[in-house]
Tab-separated table of C-alpha atoms and ligand atoms in Angstrom:
chain	number	residue	atom	x	y	z
G	1332	MET	CA	-1.397	-61.555	21.591
G	1333	ASN	CA	0.251	-64.883	20.461
G	1334	LYS	CA	0.726	-67.773	22.118
G	1335	GLN	CA	2.969	-67.540	24.999
G	1336	THR	CA	5.816	-69.758	24.299
G	1337	ASN	CA	6.014	-72.322	27.839
G	1338	PHE	CA	10.024	-72.371	28.802
G	1339	ASP	CA	12.237	-73.537	30.299
G	1340	LEU	CA	15.377	-71.223	30.643
G	1341	VAL	CA	18.385	-72.470	32.445
G	1342	LEU	CA	21.032	-69.904	33.533
G	1343	PHE	CA	24.065	-70.641	34.126
G	1344	GLY	CA	26.359	-68.002	36.391
G	1345	ALA	CA	22.686	-67.338	38.377
G	1346	THR	CA	24.929	-66.615	41.225
G	1347	GLY	CA	27.422	-63.784	38.871
G	1348	ASP	CA	27.047	-60.093	38.880
G	1349	LEU	CA	25.193	-59.677	35.104
G	1350	ALA	CA	22.392	-62.249	36.403
G	1351	MET	CA	21.306	-60.452	39.874
G	1352	ARG	CA	21.951	-56.915	38.610
G	1353	LYS	CA	20.397	-57.296	35.315
G	1354	LEU	CA	18.776	-61.251	33.989
G	1355	LEU	CA	16.532	-61.099	37.104
G	1356	PRO	CA	15.745	-58.214	37.585
G	1357	CYS	CA	14.650	-58.057	33.267
G	1358	LEU	CA	13.260	-61.117	33.469
G	1359	TYR	CA	10.898	-59.806	36.703
G	1360	GLN	CA	9.493	-56.672	34.851
G	1361	ALA	CA	8.710	-59.224	31.989
G	1362	HIS	CA	6.572	-61.332	34.485
G	1363	VAL	CA	5.013	-57.855	35.777
G	1364	ALA	CA	4.452	-57.033	32.246
G	1365	GLY	CA	2.537	-60.710	31.410
G	1366	LEU	CA	4.941	-61.299	28.682
G	1367	LEU	CA	6.017	-64.670	30.308
G	1368	HIS	CA	4.043	-67.706	29.862
G	1369	PRO	CA	2.985	-68.577	33.440
G	1370	GLU	CA	4.458	-72.170	33.700
G	1371	GLY	CA	7.808	-70.607	32.125
G	1372	ARG	CA	10.571	-71.459	34.543
G	1373	ILE	CA	13.480	-70.259	35.576
G	1374	LEU	CA	16.219	-72.675	36.483
G	1375	GLY	CA	19.465	-70.785	38.035
G	1376	VAL	CA	22.170	-72.897	37.705
G	1377	SER	CA	26.040	-72.535	39.720
G	1378	ARG	CA	29.035	-74.163	41.008
G	1379	SER	CA	27.594	-72.993	44.113
G	1380	GLU	CA	26.627	-76.054	46.558
G	1381	LEU	CA	23.024	-74.327	47.349
G	1382	ASP	CA	19.364	-75.546	47.337
G	1383	THR	CA	16.548	-73.487	45.516
G	1384	GLY	CA	15.914	-71.367	49.195
G	1385	GLY	CA	19.217	-70.840	49.504
G	1386	PHE	CA	19.851	-69.237	46.256
G	1387	LEU	CA	16.482	-67.617	46.513
G	1388	GLU	CA	18.288	-66.121	49.455
G	1389	LYS	CA	21.051	-64.682	47.294
G	1390	VAL	CA	18.175	-63.543	44.718
G	1391	GLU	CA	16.739	-61.993	47.728
G	1392	THR	CA	19.281	-59.600	48.961
G	1393	HIS	CA	21.633	-59.235	45.396
G	1394	SER	CA	18.738	-59.485	42.558
G	1395	LYS	CA	16.115	-57.346	44.131
G	1396	ILE	CA	17.607	-54.279	44.906
G	1397	HIS	CA	18.285	-53.435	41.359
G	1398	ILE	CA	14.314	-53.483	40.483
G	1399	LYS	CA	13.786	-49.910	39.539
G	1400	GLN	CA	10.056	-49.760	38.782
G	1401	ASN	CA	6.901	-52.015	39.284
G	1402	PHE	CA	8.091	-53.427	42.113
G	1403	SER	CA	5.317	-55.083	44.549
G	1404	ASP	CA	6.074	-57.723	47.239
G	1405	GLU	CA	2.783	-60.073	45.056
G	1406	GLN	CA	4.538	-59.634	42.066
G	1407	TRP	CA	7.635	-60.763	43.606
G	1408	ALA	CA	6.365	-63.632	45.869
G	1409	SER	CA	4.530	-64.691	42.318
G	1410	PHE	CA	7.835	-64.185	40.094
G	1411	THR	CA	10.189	-66.571	42.570
G	1412	LYS	CA	7.911	-69.032	42.420
G	1413	ARG	CA	9.226	-69.799	38.819
G	1414	ILE	CA	12.895	-70.147	40.053
G	1415	GLN	CA	14.538	-73.273	40.520
G	1416	TYR	CA	17.885	-74.023	41.742
G	1417	LEU	CA	20.786	-76.413	40.833
G	1418	THR	CA	23.969	-77.384	41.463
G	1419	VAL	CA	26.340	-77.658	38.290
G	1420	ASP	CA	29.638	-77.481	37.578
G	1421	VAL	CA	30.699	-76.669	34.057
G	1422	THR	CA	34.063	-78.277	34.575
G	1423	ARG	CA	32.202	-81.471	35.909
G	1424	PRO	CA	30.208	-83.216	33.018
G	1425	GLU	CA	28.536	-85.669	35.573
G	1426	GLN	CA	26.571	-83.316	37.179
G	1427	PHE	CA	24.869	-82.184	34.079
G	1428	ASP	CA	22.732	-85.760	33.919
G	1429	ALA	CA	20.136	-83.951	36.945
G	1430	LEU	CA	20.073	-80.803	35.233
G	1431	ALA	CA	18.901	-83.184	32.083
G	1432	GLU	CA	16.416	-84.792	34.256
G	1433	THR	CA	15.065	-82.017	35.422
G	1434	VAL	CA	14.648	-80.360	32.020
G	1435	LYS	CA	12.835	-83.522	30.787
G	1436	ALA	CA	10.767	-83.982	33.722
G	1437	ARG	CA	8.671	-80.833	32.383
G	1438	LYS	CA	6.778	-82.498	29.415
G	1439	GLU	CA	4.966	-78.950	28.825
G	1440	THR	CA	8.349	-76.890	27.724
G	1441	ASP	CA	8.153	-75.186	24.543
G	1442	ASN	CA	11.433	-74.851	24.195
G	1443	VAL	CA	14.680	-74.321	26.722
G	1444	VAL	CA	16.803	-71.651	26.829
G	1445	ILE	CA	20.301	-72.397	27.842
G	1446	TYR	CA	22.085	-69.032	28.784
G	1447	LEU	CA	25.851	-69.270	29.678
G	1448	SER	CA	26.560	-66.010	31.513
G	1449	THR	CA	29.704	-67.944	32.177
G	1450	ALA	CA	33.261	-66.112	30.959
G	1451	PRO	CA	34.044	-67.888	27.128
G	1452	LYS	CA	36.521	-70.648	28.085
G	1453	PHE	CA	33.514	-72.634	29.724
G	1454	PHE	CA	31.223	-72.037	26.468
G	1455	ALA	CA	32.781	-75.204	25.084
G	1456	PRO	CA	32.917	-77.783	27.508
G	1457	ALA	CA	29.248	-76.410	28.891
G	1458	CYS	CA	28.237	-77.126	25.035
G	1459	GLU	CA	29.754	-80.649	25.132
G	1460	ALA	CA	28.048	-81.618	28.191
G	1461	LEU	CA	24.917	-80.195	27.080
G	1462	ALA	CA	25.089	-82.256	24.268
G	1463	LYS	CA	25.731	-85.675	25.846
G	1464	VAL	CA	23.034	-85.621	27.991
G	1465	GLY	CA	20.915	-84.427	24.645
G	1466	LEU	CA	20.257	-80.804	25.738
G	1467	ASN	CA	21.004	-79.407	22.142
G	1468	ALA	CA	17.906	-81.134	20.647
G	1469	PRO	CA	16.223	-78.607	18.385
G	1470	ASN	CA	14.217	-77.362	21.035
G	1471	VAL	CA	16.662	-75.854	22.903
G	1472	ARG	CA	18.787	-72.284	22.001
G	1473	ILE	CA	22.010	-71.295	23.448
G	1474	VAL	CA	22.992	-67.606	24.314
G	1475	LEU	CA	26.299	-66.542	24.556
G	1476	GLU	CA	27.392	-64.044	26.889
G	1477	LYS	CA	30.077	-61.551	25.442
G	1478	PRO	CA	32.822	-61.299	25.391
G	1479	LEU	CA	33.285	-64.319	22.771
G	1480	GLY	CA	36.654	-64.928	22.957
G	1481	THR	CA	39.757	-62.670	23.371
G	1482	ASP	CA	40.927	-62.521	20.057
G	1483	LEU	CA	39.927	-63.789	16.733
G	1484	LYS	CA	41.289	-66.583	16.766
G	1485	SER	CA	39.861	-67.487	20.010
G	1486	SER	CA	36.645	-66.347	18.886
G	1487	GLN	CA	36.906	-68.554	16.141
G	1488	GLU	CA	37.776	-71.255	18.242
G	1489	ILE	CA	34.837	-70.907	20.631
G	1490	ASN	CA	32.208	-70.365	17.603
G	1491	THR	CA	33.689	-73.847	16.003
G	1492	ASP	CA	33.043	-75.256	19.213
G	1493	VAL	CA	29.824	-74.490	19.792
G	1494	ALA	CA	28.710	-75.188	16.221
G	1495	ARG	CA	30.104	-78.996	16.688
G	1496	TYR	CA	27.087	-79.577	18.908
G	1497	PHE	CA	24.503	-76.500	18.090
G	1498	LYS	CA	23.334	-75.368	14.707
G	1499	GLU	CA	23.510	-72.250	14.013
G	1500	GLU	CA	19.580	-70.826	14.146
G	1501	GLN	CA	20.502	-72.212	17.566
G	1502	ILE	CA	22.571	-69.484	18.643
G	1503	TYR	CA	21.826	-66.310	19.890
G	1504	ARG	CA	25.505	-64.299	20.579
G	1505	ILE	CA	24.291	-61.595	23.152
G	1506	ASP	CA	25.189	-57.420	21.978
G	1507	HIS	CA	22.899	-55.975	25.035
G	1508	TYR	CA	23.303	-52.581	22.471
G	1509	LEU	CA	21.537	-54.315	19.861
G	1510	GLY	CA	18.656	-54.777	22.677
G	1511	LYS	CA	18.579	-51.105	23.528
G	1512	GLU	CA	15.169	-49.695	22.190
G	1513	SER	CA	16.979	-46.084	21.082
G	1514	LEU	CA	19.113	-48.711	19.122
G	1515	GLN	CA	16.759	-49.689	17.280
G	1516	ASN	CA	14.555	-46.444	16.673
G	1517	LEU	CA	17.622	-45.451	14.818
G	1518	LEU	CA	16.950	-48.426	11.979
G	1519	ALA	CA	13.396	-46.731	12.329
G	1520	LEU	CA	14.697	-42.856	11.597
G	1521	ARG	CA	16.326	-43.918	8.400
G	1522	PHE	CA	13.686	-46.210	6.848
G	1523	ALA	CA	10.620	-45.312	7.868
G	1524	ASN	CA	10.845	-41.437	7.260
G	1525	VAL	CA	11.690	-40.239	3.796
G	1526	VAL	CA	13.707	-37.149	4.938
G	1527	PHE	CA	16.571	-38.508	6.556
G	1528	GLU	CA	18.035	-40.989	3.691
G	1529	PRO	CA	18.372	-38.777	0.625
G	1530	LEU	CA	21.034	-36.938	3.359
G	1531	TRP	CA	22.330	-39.770	4.606
G	1532	ASN	CA	25.778	-40.152	3.040
G	1533	ASN	CA	29.070	-38.667	1.368
G	1534	LYS	CA	27.422	-35.851	0.026
G	1535	TYR	CA	26.285	-34.500	2.320
G	1536	VAL	CA	27.466	-36.057	5.895
G	1537	LYS	CA	31.376	-34.344	6.751
G	1538	SER	CA	32.039	-36.936	9.044
G	1539	VAL	CA	30.449	-39.022	12.357
G	1540	GLN	CA	30.818	-39.892	15.425
G	1541	LEU	CA	30.274	-42.538	17.495
G	1542	THR	CA	30.557	-42.115	21.514
G	1543	ILE	CA	30.071	-44.550	24.743
G	1544	ALA	CA	31.195	-42.597	27.896
G	1545	GLU	CA	30.598	-43.749	30.770
G	1546	GLN	CA	31.410	-41.900	34.215
G	1547	LEU	CA	32.234	-44.619	36.334
G	1548	GLY	CA	35.473	-46.364	36.417
G	1549	VAL	CA	35.972	-49.758	36.077
G	1550	GLU	CA	34.874	-50.411	40.117
G	1551	GLU	CA	35.084	-54.051	41.125
G	1552	ARG	CA	35.746	-55.393	37.699
G	1553	GLY	CA	39.610	-55.098	38.060
G	1554	GLU	CA	40.329	-58.539	37.614
G	1555	PHE	CA	38.415	-58.909	34.568
G	1556	TYR	CA	38.858	-55.171	32.968
G	1557	ASP	CA	43.368	-55.940	32.785
G	1558	ILE	CA	43.120	-58.443	30.484
G	1559	THR	CA	39.648	-57.099	28.524
G	1560	GLY	CA	40.707	-53.495	28.150
G	1561	ALA	CA	37.916	-50.921	26.044
G	1562	LEU	CA	38.708	-52.019	22.580
G	1563	ARG	CA	37.653	-55.788	23.727
G	1564	ASP	CA	35.227	-54.441	26.041
G	1565	MET	CA	33.052	-51.794	24.133
G	1566	VAL	CA	34.647	-51.809	20.554
G	1567	GLN	CA	34.455	-54.580	18.913
G	1568	ASN	CA	31.411	-55.181	19.798
G	1569	HIS	CA	29.003	-52.360	20.723
G	1570	LEU	CA	30.736	-49.833	19.234
G	1571	MET	CA	31.067	-51.957	15.914
G	1572	GLN	CA	26.932	-52.746	16.224
G	1573	MET	CA	26.005	-48.328	16.149
G	1574	LEU	CA	28.688	-47.832	13.444
G	1575	CYS	CA	26.841	-50.703	11.090
G	1576	MET	CA	23.283	-49.639	12.227
G	1577	THR	CA	24.213	-46.061	11.756
G	1578	ALA	CA	26.142	-47.533	8.163
G	1579	MET	CA	24.246	-49.893	6.708
G	1580	GLU	CA	22.105	-49.666	3.713
G	1581	ALA	CA	18.266	-51.176	4.080
G	1582	PRO	CA	17.790	-54.468	4.539
G	1583	LYS	CA	14.870	-56.310	2.761
G	1584	SER	CA	13.256	-56.864	5.516
G	1585	LEU	CA	13.575	-56.576	9.164
G	1586	ASP	CA	14.156	-60.349	9.604
G	1587	ALA	CA	17.430	-61.568	11.040
G	1588	ASP	CA	19.212	-62.782	8.161
G	1589	ASP	CA	18.539	-59.333	6.173
G	1590	VAL	CA	19.276	-57.359	8.967
G	1591	ARG	CA	22.496	-59.258	9.742
G	1592	ASP	CA	23.931	-58.896	5.791
G	1593	GLU	CA	23.615	-55.348	5.994
G	1594	LYS	CA	25.330	-54.976	8.965
G	1595	MET	CA	28.223	-57.801	7.805
G	1596	LYS	CA	28.424	-55.978	4.182
G	1597	VAL	CA	29.529	-53.029	6.362
G	1598	ILE	CA	31.936	-54.466	8.646
G	1599	LYS	CA	33.369	-56.146	5.061
G	1600	SER	CA	33.766	-52.653	3.607
G	1601	LEU	CA	35.780	-51.183	6.703
G	1602	LYS	CA	39.179	-50.239	5.442
G	1603	PRO	CA	41.667	-52.651	7.012
G	1604	LEU	CA	43.849	-50.835	9.394
G	1605	THR	CA	47.478	-51.259	8.711
G	1606	SER	CA	50.446	-50.397	11.959
G	1607	ALA	CA	51.133	-47.272	11.161
G	1608	ASP	CA	46.813	-46.711	10.388
G	1609	VAL	CA	47.273	-47.530	14.122
G	1610	ASP	CA	49.837	-45.197	14.811
G	1611	ALA	CA	48.099	-42.321	13.145
G	1612	ASN	CA	44.434	-42.829	13.973
G	1613	VAL	CA	44.110	-45.133	16.904
G	1614	VAL	CA	44.621	-43.210	20.321
G	1615	ARG	CA	44.627	-45.249	23.991
G	1616	GLY	CA	43.626	-43.879	26.982
G	1617	GLN	CA	44.168	-44.806	30.498
G	1618	TYR	CA	42.584	-42.090	32.710
G	1619	THR	CA	44.781	-41.024	35.811
G	1620	ALA	CA	44.001	-39.509	38.840
G	1621	ASP	CA	41.961	-36.641	39.309
G	1622	LYS	CA	38.962	-34.826	41.707
G	1623	GLY	CA	40.105	-37.238	44.716
G	1624	MET	CA	39.044	-39.848	42.440
G	1625	ASN	CA	41.839	-43.201	41.907
G	1626	GLY	CA	43.119	-43.339	38.622
G	1627	TYR	CA	43.115	-46.933	36.375
G	1628	LEU	CA	46.325	-47.757	38.041
G	1629	GLN	CA	45.533	-47.159	42.139
G	1630	GLU	CA	41.949	-49.188	41.267
G	1631	LEU	CA	41.369	-52.702	43.307
G	1632	ASN	CA	43.065	-55.601	41.452
G	1633	VAL	CA	44.338	-53.285	38.497
G	1634	PRO	CA	48.136	-54.440	38.864
G	1635	SER	CA	50.374	-51.221	39.208
G	1636	GLU	CA	52.706	-51.177	35.672
G	1637	SER	CA	49.004	-52.379	33.587
G	1638	ARG	CA	48.903	-50.528	30.040
G	1639	THR	CA	45.256	-52.012	29.719
G	1640	GLU	CA	43.059	-49.070	27.827
G	1641	THR	CA	40.409	-47.419	29.637
G	1642	TYR	CA	39.454	-45.215	26.678
G	1643	VAL	CA	39.737	-45.832	22.628
G	1644	ALA	CA	39.141	-43.238	19.857
G	1645	ALA	CA	39.970	-44.256	16.763
G	1646	LYS	CA	39.007	-42.734	12.848
G	1647	ALA	CA	37.488	-45.941	10.922
G	1648	GLU	CA	36.766	-45.212	7.062
G	1649	ILE	CA	34.010	-46.820	5.090
G	1650	ASP	CA	35.133	-48.122	1.424
G	1651	ASN	CA	31.857	-47.951	-0.499
G	1652	GLU	CA	29.983	-45.863	-2.279
G	1653	ARG	CA	27.798	-43.745	0.522
G	1654	TRP	CA	30.362	-43.599	2.586
G	1655	LYS	CA	33.549	-43.213	0.756
G	1656	GLY	CA	35.696	-39.973	2.671
G	1657	VAL	CA	33.693	-39.825	5.307
G	1658	PRO	CA	35.517	-40.315	8.216
G	1659	PHE	CA	33.520	-42.299	11.094
G	1660	TYR	CA	35.044	-41.659	14.293
G	1661	LEU	CA	34.376	-43.992	17.574
G	1662	ARG	CA	35.403	-43.612	20.587
G	1663	THR	CA	34.365	-44.522	24.563
G	1664	GLY	CA	35.963	-44.705	27.967
G	1665	LYS	CA	35.596	-45.335	31.578
G	1666	ARG	CA	35.705	-42.254	34.481
G	1667	MET	CA	34.644	-39.340	31.695
G	1668	ALA	CA	33.581	-36.788	32.453
G	1669	GLY	CA	30.079	-37.349	31.344
G	1670	LYS	CA	27.906	-40.453	30.455
G	1671	VAL	CA	26.236	-40.574	27.577
G	1672	ALA	CA	25.893	-42.634	24.885
G	1673	GLU	CA	25.264	-40.722	20.993
G	1674	ILE	CA	25.775	-40.742	17.397
G	1675	VAL	CA	26.186	-38.002	15.497
G	1676	LEU	CA	26.234	-36.927	12.335
G	1677	ASN	CA	28.031	-33.152	11.373
G	1678	PHE	CA	26.502	-32.172	8.108
G	1679	LYS	CA	28.643	-30.671	5.013
G	1680	ASP	CA	28.383	-26.786	5.560
G	1681	LEU	CA	26.252	-24.633	2.633
G	1682	ASP	CA	28.178	-23.360	-0.623
G	1683	ASN	CA	27.394	-20.202	-0.297
G	1684	HIS	CA	26.075	-17.692	3.104
G	1685	ILE	CA	23.562	-15.237	2.532
G	1686	TYR	CA	23.420	-14.810	6.369
G	1687	GLU	CA	25.561	-13.391	7.815
G	1688	ASN	CA	26.711	-16.096	10.256
G	1689	SER	CA	25.223	-19.319	9.183
G	1690	ALA	CA	28.537	-20.419	8.663
G	1691	ALA	CA	29.680	-20.950	12.174
G	1692	ALA	CA	27.148	-24.485	12.692
G	1693	PRO	CA	27.176	-26.288	10.291
G	1694	ASN	CA	24.206	-28.934	10.561
G	1695	ARG	CA	24.099	-31.833	13.303
G	1696	LEU	CA	21.851	-34.585	13.908
G	1697	VAL	CA	22.093	-36.174	17.480
G	1698	ILE	CA	20.763	-39.368	18.093
G	1699	GLU	CA	21.053	-39.881	22.182
G	1700	LEU	CA	20.668	-43.747	23.018
G	1701	GLN	CA	21.217	-43.011	26.540
G	1702	PRO	CA	20.950	-41.226	29.513
G	1703	THR	CA	17.667	-40.243	27.353
G	1704	GLU	CA	16.905	-41.389	23.843
G	1705	SER	CA	16.295	-38.200	21.711
G	1706	VAL	CA	16.839	-36.916	18.140
G	1707	ARG	CA	17.982	-33.194	17.799
G	1708	LEU	CA	18.456	-31.861	15.130
G	1709	TYR	CA	20.601	-28.571	14.606
G	1710	THR	CA	19.117	-26.311	12.187
G	1711	GLN	CA	20.167	-22.510	11.704
G	1712	VAL	CA	16.945	-20.625	12.670
G	1713	LYS	CA	16.849	-16.872	12.392
G	1714	THR	CA	17.118	-14.498	15.421
G	1715	PRO	CA	14.355	-12.175	15.929
G	1716	GLY	CA	14.740	-8.355	14.218
G	1717	ALA	CA	16.424	-6.106	11.344
G	1718	GLY	CA	19.678	-7.986	11.005
G	1719	ASN	CA	20.614	-10.921	8.896
G	1720	LYS	CA	21.691	-12.880	12.394
G	1721	VAL	CA	20.752	-16.818	12.075
G	1722	GLU	CA	21.003	-19.062	15.500
G	1723	PRO	CA	21.718	-23.118	15.920
G	1724	THR	CA	18.822	-24.527	17.082
G	1725	ALA	CA	17.518	-27.520	18.092
G	1726	LEU	CA	14.169	-29.661	16.358
G	1727	ALA	CA	13.982	-31.751	19.704
G	1728	VAL	CA	11.845	-35.226	20.296
G	1729	ASP	CA	12.515	-36.953	23.442
G	1730	MET	CA	11.194	-40.296	22.970
G	1731	GLY	CA	10.339	-41.182	26.171
G	1732	GLN	CA	7.995	-37.936	26.531
G	1733	ALA	CA	7.061	-38.202	22.609
G	1734	ILE	CA	5.979	-41.754	22.989
G	1735	GLU	CA	3.602	-43.725	25.170
G	1736	GLY	CA	4.766	-47.002	26.287
G	1737	ARG	CA	7.020	-48.801	28.655
G	1738	ARG	CA	10.534	-48.502	27.652
G	1739	ALA	CA	12.410	-52.317	28.822
G	1740	GLU	CA	15.919	-52.778	29.380
G	1741	ALA	CA	17.947	-53.959	26.694
G	1742	TYR	CA	18.340	-57.405	28.642
G	1743	GLU	CA	14.391	-57.947	29.051
G	1744	ARG	CA	14.038	-57.425	25.096
G	1745	LEU	CA	16.587	-60.141	24.424
G	1746	LEU	CA	15.451	-62.521	26.565
G	1747	LEU	CA	12.159	-62.131	25.508
G	1748	ASP	CA	13.704	-62.595	21.942
G	1749	VAL	CA	15.054	-65.528	22.660
G	1750	ILE	CA	12.589	-67.192	24.675
G	1751	ASN	CA	10.324	-66.388	21.374
G	1752	GLY	CA	12.727	-67.411	18.601
G	1753	LYS	CA	13.286	-64.161	16.744
G	1754	LEU	CA	17.205	-64.197	15.866
G	1755	ALA	CA	17.083	-60.236	14.385
G	1756	LEU	CA	18.418	-58.969	17.118
G	1757	PHE	CA	21.840	-60.552	17.504
G	1758	ASN	CA	25.120	-61.558	16.249
G	1759	ARG	CA	25.835	-64.120	13.567
G	1760	ARG	CA	28.838	-65.992	13.744
G	1761	ASP	CA	30.572	-64.344	10.491
G	1762	GLU	CA	29.293	-60.374	11.508
G	1763	LEU	CA	31.221	-61.296	15.011
G	1764	GLU	CA	34.572	-62.879	13.164
G	1765	ALA	CA	34.589	-60.080	10.779
G	1766	ALA	CA	34.572	-57.107	13.786
G	1767	TRP	CA	36.948	-59.406	15.630
G	1768	GLU	CA	39.403	-58.760	12.085
G	1769	TRP	CA	39.149	-55.117	11.958
G	1770	VAL	CA	40.296	-54.614	15.903
G	1771	MET	CA	43.514	-57.000	15.575
G	1772	PRO	CA	45.901	-54.793	14.023
G	1773	ILE	CA	45.198	-52.265	16.682
G	1774	MET	CA	45.693	-55.368	19.604
G	1775	GLU	CA	48.645	-56.224	17.598
G	1776	ASN	CA	50.229	-52.711	17.233
G	1777	TRP	CA	49.272	-52.062	21.005
G	1778	GLU	CA	50.867	-55.644	22.182
G	1779	ASN	CA	54.485	-54.233	20.629
G	1780	SER	CA	53.830	-51.466	20.743
G	1781	PRO	CA	56.775	-48.926	23.127
G	1782	VAL	CA	54.614	-46.173	23.317
G	1783	PRO	CA	52.153	-46.800	26.353
G	1784	PRO	CA	48.493	-45.150	26.867
G	1785	HIS	CA	48.459	-41.501	26.728
G	1786	GLY	CA	46.967	-40.491	30.864
G	1787	TYR	CA	43.511	-38.414	30.564
G	1788	ALA	CA	42.355	-37.088	33.952
G	1789	ALA	CA	39.623	-38.411	35.552
G	1790	HIS	CA	36.560	-37.576	34.888
G	1791	SER	CA	37.403	-35.366	31.630
G	1792	TRP	CA	36.419	-35.834	27.982
G	1793	GLY	CA	39.726	-37.797	27.249
G	1794	PRO	CA	43.231	-37.905	26.115
G	1795	GLU	CA	44.600	-34.522	24.048
G	1796	ALA	CA	45.814	-37.064	21.131
G	1797	ALA	CA	42.191	-37.824	20.535
G	1798	ARG	CA	41.024	-33.780	19.812
G	1799	GLU	CA	44.179	-34.036	18.011
G	1800	LEU	CA	43.118	-37.124	15.782
G	1801	LEU	CA	40.499	-34.883	14.836
G	1802	ALA	CA	41.465	-31.758	14.785
G	1803	ARG	CA	43.507	-33.125	11.506
G	1804	ASN	CA	40.386	-33.285	9.311
G	1805	GLY	CA	39.063	-29.976	10.969
G	1806	ASP	CA	36.453	-31.568	13.515
G	1807	LYS	CA	35.611	-31.533	17.257
G	1808	TRP	CA	34.250	-34.028	19.736
G	1809	HIS	CA	30.769	-33.039	20.175
G	1810	GLU	CA	31.449	-31.330	23.470
G	1811	GLU	CA	33.533	-28.677	21.965
G	1812	GLN	CA	31.451	-28.331	19.131
K	289	BG6	C1	29.461	-53.986	28.905
K	289	BG6	C2	30.750	-53.782	29.262
K	289	BG6	O1	29.432	-54.726	27.905
K	289	BG6	O2	28.462	-52.688	28.855
K	289	BG6	C3	30.800	-52.851	30.331
K	289	BG6	O3	31.506	-54.412	29.985
K	289	BG6	C4	29.566	-51.628	30.256
K	289	BG6	O4	32.493	-52.816	30.884
K	289	BG6	C5	28.857	-51.545	29.647
K	289	BG6	O5	29.576	-50.376	32.094
K	289	BG6	C6	27.922	-50.645	29.194
K	289	BG6	O6	26.671	-51.043	28.987
K	289	BG6	P1	25.539	-49.411	28.881
K	289	BG6	O7	24.200	-50.556	29.102
K	289	BG6	O8	25.263	-49.078	30.866
K	289	BG6	O9	25.857	-48.525	28.411
């Protein structure tokens, strides 16, 4: 194993939901797996007036419950020894002196990771205050949690502000979908095998569907969600990354910039949307009460006249040689009938059918990212007996069963990559801004549109308009195929 990096991880927003639910439990898993330097330190920071003991009590009640495996009291006790706490209000630069002193007091640190798990409006003031106390030295890395801004302009502003104090190679912009083992496996499937790539283009693929469906509603996040909506929360980032990984050309290597250059080319090749395209090809929805569940408008902290979308379906087109003419359908929604993230490639039909019913179900490749991680290639298999009938049957691999080994959660992988200075699974500035550029016409159209979001019943597969969007091209959403 490589020499482990001795780190200081400064976690702003340490008392927040993400830190408690994901970041600390993932660090615990890395600790148990022996992947953290024995002296690596976690410095929780927030404006709450607490000492380390008080913070650890919070961690005990709000974070420990999210550890779903490998728990032992002994490991937990040794993990929490890494944790210290400091009160720092990002809007009060004078409070950063104590932070700098604490960090600099430890001479043996190889690098310092500063994770801003805060609202994006605090990114610039935090970076400025960090720079003033010298916490932007070359051994400091800064992690920016999504959403990075609320539109192209605010995202550019944040990036410009952060760039005043940190170089691009010090900046780790998180999209946790990139940390998912299953999404990385998509690249291996495509680029470590010979069989898929020749078919991966407009000669053989009729349409592509990318879905992230959630069964949960907005829960207690109404306040955040209502000013965000599904387009900013999921499409601009997670779905866009899935699209890039599905459509990109083979990178020269798996090095950060080789991968990011190829993803960038995909985003740049997306056909820009006019307002008329948005009317025709983008559907926004909002869940309504059903099956004993609240509608979005009845959720906590959601204004009763809100038009915020909890569902988006869009048809995107990639204007390049490989994909011209192939619709890429993106969709995401809360309170849908199932929880699934998947990529579906629908292949074109055969020109000539010599079996009785082979036209009924052309080949389809389904890459399920969650809840299970699997790849299923639907092929036609002859049904036994004298007839000439075939039946679609999946050649299926469940990755969890097929390959042994611990499958780390996305945030664990990403935290380890930051600590070890690996940038490949993080977004570069130009990628992120290009993604905002593509979604901007949608946001602008919706702001000015008199048409409210389409309603869809809680725990359904979304509005009828989304079904019609595909029907126009002779396509169906995956659950109807
Ligand atoms: C987050 C969104 O980025 O991703 C949430 O803010 C969403 O609204 C979550 O629920 C989905 O992530 P996952 O990994 O559970 O699919």
